[in-house]
Amino acid sequence: MSELKNDCYLRALLKQPVDCTPVWMMRQAGRYLPEYRATRGVAGDFMSLCKNAELASEVTLQPLKRFPLDAAILFSDILTIPDAMGLGLYFEAGEGPKFSHPITCKADVERIGIPDPEGELQYVMNAVRQIRHDLQGEVPLIGFSGSPWTLATYMVEGGSSKAFTKIKKMMYAEPQTLHLLLDKLADSVIEYLNAQIKAGAQAVMVFDTWGGVLTPRDYNEFSLRYMHKIVDGLIRENDGRRVPVTLFTKNGGMWLEQIAATGCDAIGLDWTIDISDAKRRVGDKVALQGNMDPSVLYAQPERIRQEVATILEGFGDTGTGHVFNLGHGIHLDVPPENAGVFVDAVHELSKPYHK
Ligand code: CP3
């Protein structure tokens, strides 16, 4: 495998010195880019795009052609695992993801197996291999998965949800059923992420988009515990380098100490916590990723630069251990030029912090 030309993202995650703060954007490949919409049109639909290694690689690289980003992220989705478990993933225009066979009872959970990453999910590994080839060592490739809790919300609700009543009913009325499901998901995620690492992913991230809807007790029992199991089961070194793992619980700012205690390398932050408080609380234990509100990208260039400066100042002058990012995915109606202003501002304004 070729040497990395820009390893700033990996170095910052391991709290090693860097020349400037690395930056990437959650959902950096996607509908806000006209070239993405064109390639998706060629593929036909979103899942066909995920299943075509050449086209998945093409859309992964599109944002890197526009902006000097410090990492690429695999183009795929977190719902590939439940789809491979036989739940029948489909997307209805304007309504987000749906499952034709959601989990409704214990028998449903007992029926599902652990998908083979080089079997039903081989298309994901093929995309990883293709992207690594096409990247030619420019920047590292991030692999990812959903957290067991977040995957379970979609599997039990049958799609996106606002109140999470079905999964919370299972959690309070039939906790053993939910634990059985979460345990199967944790085992599936371990195999899936390790296969991504073997296929060429140089860092991995776990998206716990819905952990923040839980009480602190339930977060520990139903979400964090399974992410901890995943961290324990991951390959941590490959090809002579450490493979850093980032855990991101949206709305999880109250639980940073517990998240850091899993042994992850970095914590992803949304925008509802001040990064200076987060830094004070985790100290040197883990690196931090984040945490600009994605809606700032609707503003004028000067306002975007001001927000970047504030967050850099909040992280402070310890110089390293910060990966700049948005606190959640980029909105689909953001002008692409504004994303460029953001990326350039991070590189330019962070230089004084790295002397
Ligand atoms: O650029 C990247 O960040 C990599 C690709 C990526 C996608 N989904 C592509 C995608 C990643 C990392 C994800 C993760 C994902 N998927 C999460 C966790 C992160 C988060 O946003 O909280 C979740 C909860 C999902 C589930 C999912 N997939 C939803 C809710 C939707 C519909 C909402 C939407 O934005 O349309 C998807 C579809 C999806 N995943 C799209 C993309 C680019 C849009 C599909 C399209 O092209 O129409």
Tab-separated table of C-alpha atoms and ligand atoms in Angstrom:
chain	number	residue	atom	x	y	z
A	1	MET	CA	0.000	0.000	0.000
A	2	SER	CA	1.292	3.458	-0.904
A	3	GLU	CA	2.669	5.854	1.719
A	4	LEU	CA	0.306	8.540	2.972
A	5	LYS	CA	1.079	11.996	1.602
A	6	ASN	CA	-1.065	13.803	4.183
A	7	ASP	CA	-1.392	12.005	7.535
A	8	CYS	CA	-2.386	15.094	9.520
A	9	TYR	CA	-5.825	13.618	10.381
A	10	LEU	CA	-4.325	10.400	11.796
A	11	ARG	CA	-1.644	12.332	13.692
A	12	ALA	CA	-4.157	14.689	15.318
A	13	LEU	CA	-6.303	11.726	16.444
A	14	LEU	CA	-3.235	10.286	18.161
A	15	LYS	CA	-2.351	13.696	19.654
A	16	GLN	CA	0.886	13.935	17.680
A	17	PRO	CA	2.178	17.321	16.392
A	18	VAL	CA	0.666	18.685	13.158
A	19	ASP	CA	1.265	21.844	11.053
A	20	CYS	CA	-2.377	22.878	11.084
A	21	THR	CA	-5.655	21.475	12.392
A	22	PRO	CA	-7.003	18.795	10.017
A	23	VAL	CA	-10.579	19.089	8.802
A	24	TRP	CA	-13.246	16.975	7.122
A	25	MET	CA	-17.046	17.232	7.049
A	26	MET	CA	-19.621	14.642	8.038
A	27	ARG	CA	-21.652	13.822	4.895
A	28	GLN	CA	-19.023	15.586	2.781
A	29	ALA	CA	-20.089	13.482	-0.219
A	30	GLY	CA	-23.761	14.089	-0.859
A	31	ARG	CA	-26.648	15.995	-2.273
A	32	TYR	CA	-25.305	19.532	-1.661
A	33	LEU	CA	-22.833	18.771	-4.516
A	34	PRO	CA	-24.291	18.880	-8.066
A	35	GLU	CA	-21.674	16.332	-9.208
A	36	TYR	CA	-22.967	13.893	-6.551
A	37	ARG	CA	-26.529	14.259	-7.833
A	38	ALA	CA	-25.285	13.599	-11.360
A	39	THR	CA	-23.409	10.402	-10.379
A	40	ARG	CA	-26.368	9.184	-8.320
A	41	GLY	CA	-28.470	9.704	-11.444
A	42	VAL	CA	-26.092	7.459	-13.401
A	43	ALA	CA	-26.326	4.764	-10.686
A	44	GLY	CA	-30.130	5.045	-10.576
A	45	ASP	CA	-30.631	5.371	-6.842
A	46	PHE	CA	-28.707	5.685	-3.567
A	47	MET	CA	-28.296	1.961	-2.760
A	48	SER	CA	-27.222	1.156	-6.344
A	49	LEU	CA	-24.600	3.872	-5.921
A	50	CYS	CA	-23.371	2.230	-2.681
A	51	LYS	CA	-23.210	-1.160	-4.441
A	52	ASN	CA	-21.147	0.036	-7.425
A	53	ALA	CA	-17.498	0.246	-6.280
A	54	GLU	CA	-16.364	2.558	-9.109
A	55	LEU	CA	-19.204	5.013	-8.646
A	56	ALA	CA	-18.992	4.867	-4.824
A	57	SER	CA	-15.312	5.720	-5.141
A	58	GLU	CA	-16.078	8.533	-7.570
A	59	VAL	CA	-18.493	10.243	-5.133
A	60	THR	CA	-16.121	9.668	-2.196
A	61	LEU	CA	-13.434	11.622	-4.069
A	62	GLN	CA	-15.697	14.408	-5.362
A	63	PRO	CA	-15.474	16.666	-2.267
A	64	LEU	CA	-11.673	16.168	-2.185
A	65	LYS	CA	-11.422	17.533	-5.718
A	66	ARG	CA	-13.182	20.717	-4.619
A	67	PHE	CA	-11.723	21.286	-1.142
A	68	PRO	CA	-8.353	20.506	0.530
A	69	LEU	CA	-9.933	18.076	3.025
A	70	ASP	CA	-7.630	16.013	5.254
A	71	ALA	CA	-9.612	12.761	5.117
A	72	ALA	CA	-11.959	10.827	2.855
A	73	ILE	CA	-14.910	8.861	4.262
A	74	LEU	CA	-16.194	5.678	2.682
A	75	PHE	CA	-19.351	6.318	0.703
A	76	SER	CA	-21.911	3.934	2.136
A	77	ASP	CA	-24.559	3.976	4.855
A	78	ILE	CA	-24.981	2.740	8.408
A	79	LEU	CA	-28.079	0.740	7.383
A	80	THR	CA	-26.094	-1.746	5.259
A	81	ILE	CA	-25.887	-4.137	8.252
A	82	PRO	CA	-29.655	-4.383	8.936
A	83	ASP	CA	-30.199	-4.686	5.176
A	84	ALA	CA	-27.736	-7.613	5.088
A	85	MET	CA	-29.625	-9.148	8.032
A	86	GLY	CA	-32.627	-9.429	5.718
A	87	LEU	CA	-34.759	-6.465	6.863
A	88	GLY	CA	-35.232	-5.122	3.332
A	89	LEU	CA	-33.929	-1.541	3.280
A	90	TYR	CA	-35.572	0.890	0.884
A	91	PHE	CA	-35.748	4.652	0.531
A	92	GLU	CA	-38.996	6.478	-0.120
A	93	ALA	CA	-38.569	9.915	-1.688
A	94	GLY	CA	-38.573	12.614	0.973
A	95	GLU	CA	-39.157	10.156	3.814
A	96	GLY	CA	-35.733	8.698	4.471
A	97	PRO	CA	-34.894	5.030	5.048
A	98	LYS	CA	-37.503	2.308	5.657
A	99	PHE	CA	-37.487	-1.437	6.331
A	100	SER	CA	-40.036	-3.813	4.829
A	101	HIS	CA	-39.429	-6.392	7.616
A	102	PRO	CA	-38.821	-4.496	10.873
A	103	ILE	CA	-38.047	-6.266	14.146
A	104	THR	CA	-41.254	-6.683	16.159
A	105	CYS	CA	-40.649	-9.513	18.649
A	106	LYS	CA	-38.125	-11.878	20.227
A	107	ALA	CA	-38.544	-14.469	17.448
A	108	ASP	CA	-37.520	-11.819	14.890
A	109	VAL	CA	-34.333	-11.120	16.853
A	110	GLU	CA	-33.568	-14.840	17.224
A	111	ARG	CA	-33.934	-15.328	13.486
A	112	ILE	CA	-31.317	-12.782	12.395
A	113	GLY	CA	-27.675	-13.783	11.945
A	114	ILE	CA	-24.332	-11.991	11.831
A	115	PRO	CA	-23.733	-10.886	8.213
A	116	ASP	CA	-20.522	-12.045	6.527
A	117	PRO	CA	-18.552	-8.889	5.627
A	118	GLU	CA	-17.040	-10.615	2.581
A	119	GLY	CA	-20.415	-12.187	1.712
A	120	GLU	CA	-23.615	-10.088	1.790
A	121	LEU	CA	-21.542	-6.991	2.593
A	122	GLN	CA	-18.749	-7.597	0.131
A	123	TYR	CA	-19.883	-4.609	-1.933
A	124	VAL	CA	-18.828	-2.363	0.969
A	125	MET	CA	-15.368	-3.965	1.161
A	126	ASN	CA	-15.040	-3.667	-2.618
A	127	ALA	CA	-15.797	0.048	-2.321
A	128	VAL	CA	-13.112	0.392	0.398
A	129	ARG	CA	-10.535	-1.361	-1.816
A	130	GLN	CA	-11.489	0.737	-4.848
A	131	ILE	CA	-11.343	4.027	-2.897
A	132	ARG	CA	-7.939	3.175	-1.399
A	133	HIS	CA	-6.668	2.463	-4.908
A	134	ASP	CA	-8.115	5.682	-6.339
A	135	LEU	CA	-6.952	7.877	-3.422
A	136	GLN	CA	-3.322	7.066	-4.242
A	137	GLY	CA	-2.270	7.854	-0.673
A	138	GLU	CA	-3.396	11.500	-0.776
A	139	VAL	CA	-5.301	11.376	2.532
A	140	PRO	CA	-6.449	8.613	4.909
A	141	LEU	CA	-9.722	6.751	4.368
A	142	ILE	CA	-12.229	6.604	7.238
A	143	GLY	CA	-14.421	3.506	7.542
A	144	PHE	CA	-17.611	3.644	9.618
A	145	SER	CA	-20.613	1.929	11.063
A	146	GLY	CA	-23.673	2.816	13.123
A	147	SER	CA	-23.706	2.062	16.842
A	148	PRO	CA	-25.786	-0.958	17.881
A	149	TRP	CA	-28.346	1.288	19.624
A	150	THR	CA	-28.711	3.606	16.605
A	151	LEU	CA	-29.042	0.656	14.190
A	152	ALA	CA	-31.618	-0.945	16.520
A	153	THR	CA	-33.751	2.233	16.504
A	154	TYR	CA	-34.158	1.996	12.710
A	155	MET	CA	-34.696	-1.784	12.827
A	156	VAL	CA	-37.413	-1.682	15.496
A	157	GLU	CA	-39.103	1.579	14.437
A	158	GLY	CA	-39.030	0.425	10.795
A	159	GLY	CA	-37.343	3.665	9.720
A	160	SER	CA	-36.639	7.141	11.043
A	161	SER	CA	-38.456	8.196	14.185
A	162	LYS	CA	-39.116	11.244	16.355
A	163	ALA	CA	-40.372	9.785	19.644
A	164	PHE	CA	-38.766	6.294	19.504
A	165	THR	CA	-41.848	4.730	21.138
A	166	LYS	CA	-41.464	1.223	19.653
A	167	ILE	CA	-37.843	0.755	20.670
A	168	LYS	CA	-38.395	2.344	24.086
A	169	LYS	CA	-41.346	0.029	24.641
A	170	MET	CA	-39.032	-2.908	23.903
A	171	MET	CA	-36.334	-1.398	26.146
A	172	TYR	CA	-38.622	-1.042	29.174
A	173	ALA	CA	-41.040	-3.952	28.645
A	174	GLU	CA	-38.698	-6.574	27.153
A	175	PRO	CA	-35.130	-5.533	27.919
A	176	GLN	CA	-33.690	-9.035	27.284
A	177	THR	CA	-35.001	-8.998	23.717
A	178	LEU	CA	-33.323	-5.657	23.083
A	179	HIS	CA	-30.066	-6.829	24.695
A	180	LEU	CA	-30.051	-9.883	22.443
A	181	LEU	CA	-30.489	-7.628	19.406
A	182	LEU	CA	-27.804	-5.164	20.559
A	183	ASP	CA	-25.364	-7.985	21.217
A	184	LYS	CA	-25.858	-9.430	17.724
A	185	LEU	CA	-25.416	-5.939	16.296
A	186	ALA	CA	-22.216	-5.341	18.297
A	187	ASP	CA	-20.755	-8.626	16.980
A	188	SER	CA	-21.802	-7.675	13.449
A	189	VAL	CA	-20.238	-4.203	13.761
A	190	ILE	CA	-16.950	-5.673	15.059
A	191	GLU	CA	-16.693	-8.035	12.085
A	192	TYR	CA	-17.797	-5.340	9.657
A	193	LEU	CA	-15.331	-2.681	10.865
A	194	ASN	CA	-12.457	-5.156	11.117
A	195	ALA	CA	-13.153	-6.216	7.527
A	196	GLN	CA	-13.148	-2.540	6.466
A	197	ILE	CA	-9.765	-2.136	8.198
A	198	LYS	CA	-8.385	-5.221	6.444
A	199	ALA	CA	-9.735	-3.875	3.132
A	200	GLY	CA	-7.887	-0.590	3.694
A	201	ALA	CA	-9.759	1.764	6.068
A	202	GLN	CA	-7.086	3.664	8.063
A	203	ALA	CA	-9.388	4.942	10.825
A	204	VAL	CA	-12.934	4.081	11.866
A	205	MET	CA	-15.842	6.014	13.285
A	206	VAL	CA	-18.988	4.783	15.049
A	207	PHE	CA	-22.092	6.957	14.558
A	208	ASP	CA	-24.399	6.899	17.571
A	209	THR	CA	-26.875	9.379	16.150
A	210	TRP	CA	-29.650	8.524	18.625
A	211	GLY	CA	-27.819	7.735	21.894
A	212	GLY	CA	-28.765	11.225	23.081
A	213	VAL	CA	-32.468	10.341	23.354
A	214	LEU	CA	-31.750	8.061	26.327
A	215	THR	CA	-31.605	8.695	30.080
A	216	PRO	CA	-28.050	8.593	31.470
A	217	ARG	CA	-28.709	5.091	32.940
A	218	ASP	CA	-30.158	3.753	29.719
A	219	TYR	CA	-27.386	5.335	27.650
A	220	ASN	CA	-24.849	3.367	29.656
A	221	GLU	CA	-26.778	0.125	29.537
A	222	PHE	CA	-28.147	0.142	25.970
A	223	SER	CA	-25.723	2.233	23.942
A	224	LEU	CA	-22.318	2.886	25.505
A	225	ARG	CA	-21.865	-0.660	26.784
A	226	TYR	CA	-22.103	-2.029	23.243
A	227	MET	CA	-19.790	0.633	21.805
A	228	HIS	CA	-17.319	-0.359	24.531
A	229	LYS	CA	-17.599	-3.967	23.374
A	230	ILE	CA	-16.883	-2.794	19.822
A	231	VAL	CA	-13.797	-0.781	20.854
A	232	ASP	CA	-12.509	-3.903	22.682
A	233	GLY	CA	-13.051	-6.055	19.580
A	234	LEU	CA	-11.478	-3.820	16.934
A	235	ILE	CA	-8.137	-4.267	15.198
A	236	ARG	CA	-6.150	-1.332	16.582
A	237	GLU	CA	-3.065	-1.630	14.423
A	238	ASN	CA	-2.779	-2.468	10.732
A	239	ASP	CA	-0.081	-2.053	8.098
A	240	GLY	CA	2.340	-0.818	10.790
A	241	ARG	CA	0.070	2.026	11.974
A	242	ARG	CA	-2.452	2.541	14.729
A	243	VAL	CA	-6.033	2.565	13.453
A	244	PRO	CA	-7.767	5.271	15.523
A	245	VAL	CA	-11.415	4.864	16.521
A	246	THR	CA	-13.777	7.816	17.021
A	247	LEU	CA	-17.082	7.472	18.892
A	248	PHE	CA	-19.763	10.056	18.115
A	249	THR	CA	-22.908	10.238	20.228
A	250	LYS	CA	-25.077	13.100	19.024
A	251	ASN	CA	-26.331	14.994	22.067
A	252	GLY	CA	-23.865	13.034	24.191
A	253	GLY	CA	-22.011	16.018	25.688
A	254	MET	CA	-23.064	15.041	29.221
A	255	TRP	CA	-21.247	11.707	28.990
A	256	LEU	CA	-17.763	12.549	27.717
A	257	GLU	CA	-15.910	11.017	30.671
A	258	GLN	CA	-17.729	7.690	30.256
A	259	ILE	CA	-17.184	7.698	26.492
A	260	ALA	CA	-13.462	8.414	26.956
A	261	ALA	CA	-13.257	5.484	29.401
A	262	THR	CA	-14.117	2.985	26.620
A	263	GLY	CA	-10.560	3.274	25.322
A	264	CYS	CA	-11.539	5.030	22.087
A	265	ASP	CA	-8.968	7.406	20.552
A	266	ALA	CA	-11.334	10.297	19.924
A	267	ILE	CA	-14.803	11.608	20.723
A	268	GLY	CA	-16.974	13.322	18.122
A	269	LEU	CA	-18.836	16.361	19.467
A	270	ASP	CA	-22.023	17.951	18.195
A	271	TRP	CA	-22.436	21.732	18.616
A	272	THR	CA	-24.384	21.715	21.902
A	273	ILE	CA	-21.245	21.651	24.036
A	274	ASP	CA	-18.467	24.213	24.259
A	275	ILE	CA	-15.268	22.579	23.012
A	276	SER	CA	-13.268	24.298	25.782
A	277	ASP	CA	-15.447	22.562	28.418
A	278	ALA	CA	-15.099	19.264	26.571
A	279	LYS	CA	-11.306	19.678	26.477
A	280	ARG	CA	-11.163	20.482	30.185
A	281	ARG	CA	-13.221	17.388	30.988
A	282	VAL	CA	-11.364	14.808	28.888
A	283	GLY	CA	-7.876	16.322	29.265
A	284	ASP	CA	-5.290	14.390	27.287
A	285	LYS	CA	-7.185	11.130	27.445
A	286	VAL	CA	-8.726	11.356	23.962
A	287	ALA	CA	-8.694	13.632	20.916
A	288	LEU	CA	-11.797	15.669	20.042
A	289	GLN	CA	-13.576	15.993	16.718
A	290	GLY	CA	-15.974	18.837	15.965
A	291	ASN	CA	-17.861	20.973	16.620
A	292	MET	CA	-19.291	23.704	14.410
A	293	ASP	CA	-23.056	23.910	13.969
A	294	PRO	CA	-23.600	22.866	10.308
A	295	SER	CA	-26.072	25.756	9.937
A	296	VAL	CA	-23.197	28.258	10.254
A	297	LEU	CA	-22.457	27.304	6.621
A	298	TYR	CA	-25.552	29.296	5.587
A	299	ALA	CA	-23.788	32.496	6.734
A	300	GLN	CA	-21.511	34.975	4.965
A	301	PRO	CA	-17.780	34.077	4.674
A	302	GLU	CA	-16.786	36.425	7.501
A	303	ARG	CA	-19.305	34.859	9.908
A	304	ILE	CA	-18.063	31.352	8.992
A	305	ARG	CA	-14.437	32.406	9.614
A	306	GLN	CA	-15.392	33.991	12.922
A	307	GLU	CA	-17.036	30.770	14.145
A	308	VAL	CA	-13.996	28.707	13.080
A	309	ALA	CA	-11.728	31.124	14.985
A	310	THR	CA	-13.904	30.850	18.120
A	311	ILE	CA	-13.820	27.045	18.102
A	312	LEU	CA	-10.035	26.950	17.517
A	313	GLU	CA	-9.566	29.342	20.410
A	314	GLY	CA	-11.876	27.209	22.557
A	315	PHE	CA	-9.780	24.110	21.951
A	316	GLY	CA	-6.786	26.242	22.840
A	317	ASP	CA	-3.066	26.262	22.429
A	318	THR	CA	-2.231	22.665	23.278
A	319	GLY	CA	-1.849	22.501	19.521
A	320	THR	CA	-2.880	18.956	18.761
A	321	GLY	CA	-5.622	16.437	19.446
A	322	HIS	CA	-8.282	18.361	17.514
A	323	VAL	CA	-9.878	17.280	14.237
A	324	PHE	CA	-12.114	20.067	12.982
A	325	ASN	CA	-15.553	19.016	11.744
A	326	LEU	CA	-19.188	19.997	11.743
A	327	GLY	CA	-21.228	18.805	14.719
A	328	HIS	CA	-23.404	16.736	12.346
A	329	GLY	CA	-23.810	16.238	8.599
A	330	ILE	CA	-23.632	19.155	6.155
A	331	HIS	CA	-27.121	20.355	5.144
A	332	LEU	CA	-28.165	19.538	1.604
A	333	ASP	CA	-28.994	23.154	0.647
A	334	VAL	CA	-25.650	24.667	1.695
A	335	PRO	CA	-23.814	26.430	-1.174
A	336	PRO	CA	-20.661	24.362	-1.867
A	337	GLU	CA	-18.530	27.576	-1.903
A	338	ASN	CA	-19.333	28.067	1.785
A	339	ALA	CA	-17.898	24.648	2.591
A	340	GLY	CA	-14.724	25.810	0.812
A	341	VAL	CA	-14.577	28.957	2.959
A	342	PHE	CA	-14.899	26.756	6.053
A	343	VAL	CA	-12.131	24.298	5.100
A	344	ASP	CA	-9.714	27.089	4.122
A	345	ALA	CA	-10.461	29.001	7.328
A	346	VAL	CA	-9.596	25.979	9.493
A	347	HIS	CA	-6.219	25.530	7.801
A	348	GLU	CA	-5.322	29.216	7.779
A	349	LEU	CA	-6.535	30.223	11.240
A	350	SER	CA	-5.168	27.134	13.011
A	351	LYS	CA	-1.520	27.637	11.962
A	352	PRO	CA	-0.633	29.903	14.930
A	353	TYR	CA	-1.739	27.108	17.314
A	354	HIS	CA	0.808	24.660	15.899
A	355	LYS	CA	4.160	26.460	16.157
B	1	CP3	O1	-20.012	11.588	3.302
B	1	CP3	C1	-20.237	10.797	4.258
B	1	CP3	O2	-20.341	11.204	5.425
B	1	CP3	C2	-20.245	9.301	3.983
B	1	CP3	C3	-21.499	8.709	3.687
B	1	CP3	C4	-22.596	8.513	4.738
B	1	CP3	C5	-23.958	8.414	4.347
B	1	CP3	N1	-24.685	8.076	5.448
B	1	CP3	C6	-24.453	8.611	2.982
B	1	CP3	C7	-25.896	8.884	2.776
B	1	CP3	C8	-22.552	8.290	6.104
B	1	CP3	C9	-21.342	8.334	7.038
B	1	CP3	C10	-23.873	8.011	6.545
B	1	CP3	C11	-24.223	7.653	7.933
B	1	CP3	C12	-25.627	7.613	8.340
B	1	CP3	N2	-26.712	7.145	7.634
B	1	CP3	C13	-26.081	7.966	9.633
B	1	CP3	C14	-25.213	8.428	10.768
B	1	CP3	C15	-24.772	9.831	10.625
B	1	CP3	C16	-25.894	10.828	10.804
B	1	CP3	O3	-26.192	11.506	9.816
B	1	CP3	O4	-26.394	10.921	11.915
B	1	CP3	C17	-27.470	7.759	9.655
B	1	CP3	C18	-28.392	8.024	10.841
B	1	CP3	C19	-27.848	7.223	8.403
B	1	CP3	C20	-29.207	6.752	7.978
B	1	CP3	C21	-29.673	7.464	6.783
B	1	CP3	N3	-29.167	7.287	5.507
B	1	CP3	C22	-30.683	8.436	6.729
B	1	CP3	C23	-31.471	8.934	7.911
B	1	CP3	C24	-30.790	8.823	5.381
B	1	CP3	C25	-31.814	9.733	4.804
B	1	CP3	C26	-31.572	11.146	5.171
B	1	CP3	C27	-30.940	11.846	4.026
B	1	CP3	O5	-29.958	12.582	4.245
B	1	CP3	O6	-31.445	11.655	2.913
B	1	CP3	C28	-29.806	8.119	4.649
B	1	CP3	C29	-29.489	8.242	3.208
B	1	CP3	C30	-28.128	8.728	2.837
B	1	CP3	N4	-26.965	8.254	3.373
B	1	CP3	C31	-27.803	9.707	1.854
B	1	CP3	C32	-26.399	9.793	1.809
B	1	CP3	C33	-25.566	10.638	0.899
B	1	CP3	C34	-28.792	10.459	0.999
B	1	CP3	C35	-29.243	9.552	-0.081
B	1	CP3	C36	-29.484	10.269	-1.360
B	1	CP3	O7	-28.539	10.404	-2.156
B	1	CP3	O8	-30.624	10.696	-1.560
